Each structure stands twice: as structure tokens, then as C-alpha cells.
């Protein structure tokens, strides 16, 4: 067949020294099979070392030496998976790009099916959707479901429950994602916001092959707030509504008090009523100011135009880092 197409496989890695060799073995096995089936395909593997504190970077340097298709970027510190995805997509050269995790929770065996879907021209993107959350704690799954429910009620951007960052995309869609250069990145929202035709492949959740998840419960909570703030302004509307409702209640209470006093001559309730309304209104005001403040803080970070990530080392200048005796891990700048 005709034209050659390059598929960039983008893999953000944070402390993945144990998973990396397993991932590399599996991905090269799958891509070798794909190469047989689709001779028009060539591959590049682009690993993003997100400031790992273990030996992930050494592992990547080794891979680059043994396989010319491997490239890597190493960040100056941990910038988060979202920054890793953005950096990977910005540096990928492929006609198609796929973003996947290093822990084999995004099984490479889906790649041929994804490629078929996108190649047919019917879809611009293929992704997986977990139909179960096997291996995840009950409470975590419950919160995750609640998040998707709330999110889809209050946001115009649809976030599919169980959809993942395992995305196989055409160059056109990659460019669309890159055009969204916001600092507060919430990929699930971004992928959905850009639109295009997406094919969902369903599968049962797989557990991590090695290592541990980098996400704590609070990390996920903060991430969901990021999603809500980034893709919905409903909380601002809710705070306006709460303000209006409390005004209405106040008017009713005032009228009631006047009637009681002047029509029936009953004494006006004193201290307890006062304390209750004081706490209620104080809390409500703080809550609404908090919502406003959260939007403001995100805007503040956005207008600073800070870079989304900083690269300390790439495969192109790896020699500079491996050969100098001063290349100790401890000389990384910390802020
Ligand atoms: N990851 C990253 N930077 C981070 C945290 C995670 O690049 O700060 C990578 C990680 O190496 C993995 C992927 O993002 O390839 C998913 O992370 P993890 O498995 O910890 O998340 P989970 O699968 O539990 O959602
Ligand atoms: Mg994982």
C-alpha cells in the first residue's frame, strides 16, 4: 500500500522503573504484530519522564541506546500527568498519536482495533471505556461516579463515565488539543471539548502491572475540582441562587416577625434566632466567596502564562547528562 504513516506512542511516566521494562516488552510485541499486518505503519515511542524520583530516567536512557524508535523528554520536576500529555503531544511527530499509561492499565492489545477505527475515516479518535472499576476501593468508585454525575449535570462538555486518557487520535485532533494551551489542564474535558468523532471500546478494568498509583484520594479530589472549575461556571450560578434564596427567607422572616409583633403582640424571639441566622448567613457568605475565590485563583494562574512544563533533558542531549561526572540527581533546582 501507499503512503507511510507514523504512529507516535506517548507515555507519561512518573516513578515507573518497575513497569517500564514490562511496558516496553509488551508494546514492542504489539507494534511488531501491527507492522506485519499494516506495512504502511512506522512507530516512535515518546516517553515523558515527569520528574521521577526513582531510576525511570536511567531506564529511558538505556532504551534509547538499544532502540532508535525510542525518544524521551525529562522534566525538571514533577509537573503532573496532564503536563506530560501536553508535552508528549507537542513533541510527537506522528500522523497518528496515542497517549497511554506506562503501567499497562491501558492494554496495548487495543491498538490494532483503534487504528482500524481511525484509519477507516469514520472516526477521528478511538478510546477505551472501563465498564467496571474492579480492583478499586468501593468508596473511591462511589466518589468517581458521583463526580461524573455532578459534572454532566452542570457542564455543557460531556464527560463519559469510565472514559480514559488512553486516546488514539488523528493529527487533526492532536492539533486541536494542542490549540488549547491552558495552564489548568483537565484532559478528560479537553478531549471531549474539541469534539470530533470518537469510538469507545469497552473493557474491564485491569490492575497496575507494577508500582503504585501516584494518585491519593485528595489528589483525585483536587483533580475533580479542577475539572468542575475548568469546564463549568455552574458553581457561580449556584452561589447567586443561594444568595437569592437566603434573601427570600430573610424577607419572609421579617414579615412574619412584624405580623407577630404588631398583630398578635407576641414577643420577638431573641438570642437563639439571632445566633442561628448569624451562623447560617456567615457560612453562606464564606461558601460563596470561596467559590468566587476558586475561579479567581484559577484565572490568576492562567494569566501568569507560566510554561506548562520545563524540560531538563531529552534523548538528543542525553550524552551531556550521562557523561559529566557532576550529573548527580541532587543538583536539580527545587523551588
Ligand atoms: N503520571 C505522571 N505524572 C504524575 C502522575 C502519574 O506522568 O504526576 C503517569 C504514570 O506514570 C502513569 C500514568 O500517569 O503512566 C497514570 O498514573 P497512575 O497509574 O498513577 O494513575 P491511575 O492509573 O491510578 O489513575
Ligand atoms: Mg495506572
mmCIF file with all atom_site columns, C-alpha atoms in Angstrom, residues 234-244 287-289 291-292:
data_model
loop_
_atom_site.group_PDB
_atom_site.id
_atom_site.type_symbol
_atom_site.label_atom_id
_atom_site.label_alt_id
_atom_site.label_comp_id
_atom_site.label_asym_id
_atom_site.label_entity_id
_atom_site.label_seq_id
_atom_site.pdbx_PDB_ins_code
_atom_site.Cartn_x
_atom_site.Cartn_y
_atom_site.Cartn_z
_atom_site.occupancy
_atom_site.B_iso_or_equiv
_atom_site.pdbx_formal_charge
_atom_site.auth_seq_id
_atom_site.auth_comp_id
_atom_site.auth_asym_id
_atom_site.auth_atom_id
_atom_site.pdbx_PDB_model_num
ATOM 1  C CA . UNK A 1 234 ? -22.417 26.494 37.329 1.00 0.00 ? 234 UNK A CA 1
ATOM 2  C CA . UNK A 1 235 ? -20.975 26.888 40.880 1.00 0.00 ? 235 UNK A CA 1
ATOM 3  C CA . UNK A 1 236 ? -21.038 30.674 40.351 1.00 0.00 ? 236 UNK A CA 1
ATOM 4  C CA . UNK A 1 237 ? -24.678 30.437 39.332 1.00 0.00 ? 237 UNK A CA 1
ATOM 5  C CA . UNK A 1 238 ? -25.406 28.268 42.368 1.00 0.00 ? 238 UNK A CA 1
ATOM 6  C CA . UNK A 1 239 ? -23.885 30.870 44.682 1.00 0.00 ? 239 UNK A CA 1
ATOM 7  C CA . UNK A 1 240 ? -26.104 33.560 43.138 1.00 0.00 ? 240 UNK A CA 1
ATOM 8  C CA . UNK A 1 241 ? -29.103 31.291 43.650 1.00 0.00 ? 241 UNK A CA 1
ATOM 9  C CA . UNK A 1 242 ? -28.161 30.622 47.270 1.00 0.00 ? 242 UNK A CA 1
ATOM 10 C CA . UNK A 1 243 ? -27.864 34.366 47.843 1.00 0.00 ? 243 UNK A CA 1
ATOM 11 C CA . UNK A 1 244 ? -31.319 34.939 46.370 1.00 0.00 ? 244 UNK A CA 1
ATOM 12 C CA . UNK A 1 287 ? -19.031 29.462 50.917 1.00 0.00 ? 287 UNK A CA 1
ATOM 13 C CA . UNK A 1 288 ? -19.931 31.788 48.047 1.00 0.00 ? 288 UNK A CA 1
ATOM 14 C CA . UNK A 1 289 ? -16.776 33.845 48.455 1.00 0.00 ? 289 UNK A CA 1
ATOM 15 C CA . UNK A 1 291 ? -16.433 29.606 45.045 1.00 0.00 ? 291 UNK A CA 1
ATOM 16 C CA . UNK A 1 292 ? -15.605 33.014 43.651 1.00 0.00 ? 292 UNK A CA 1
#
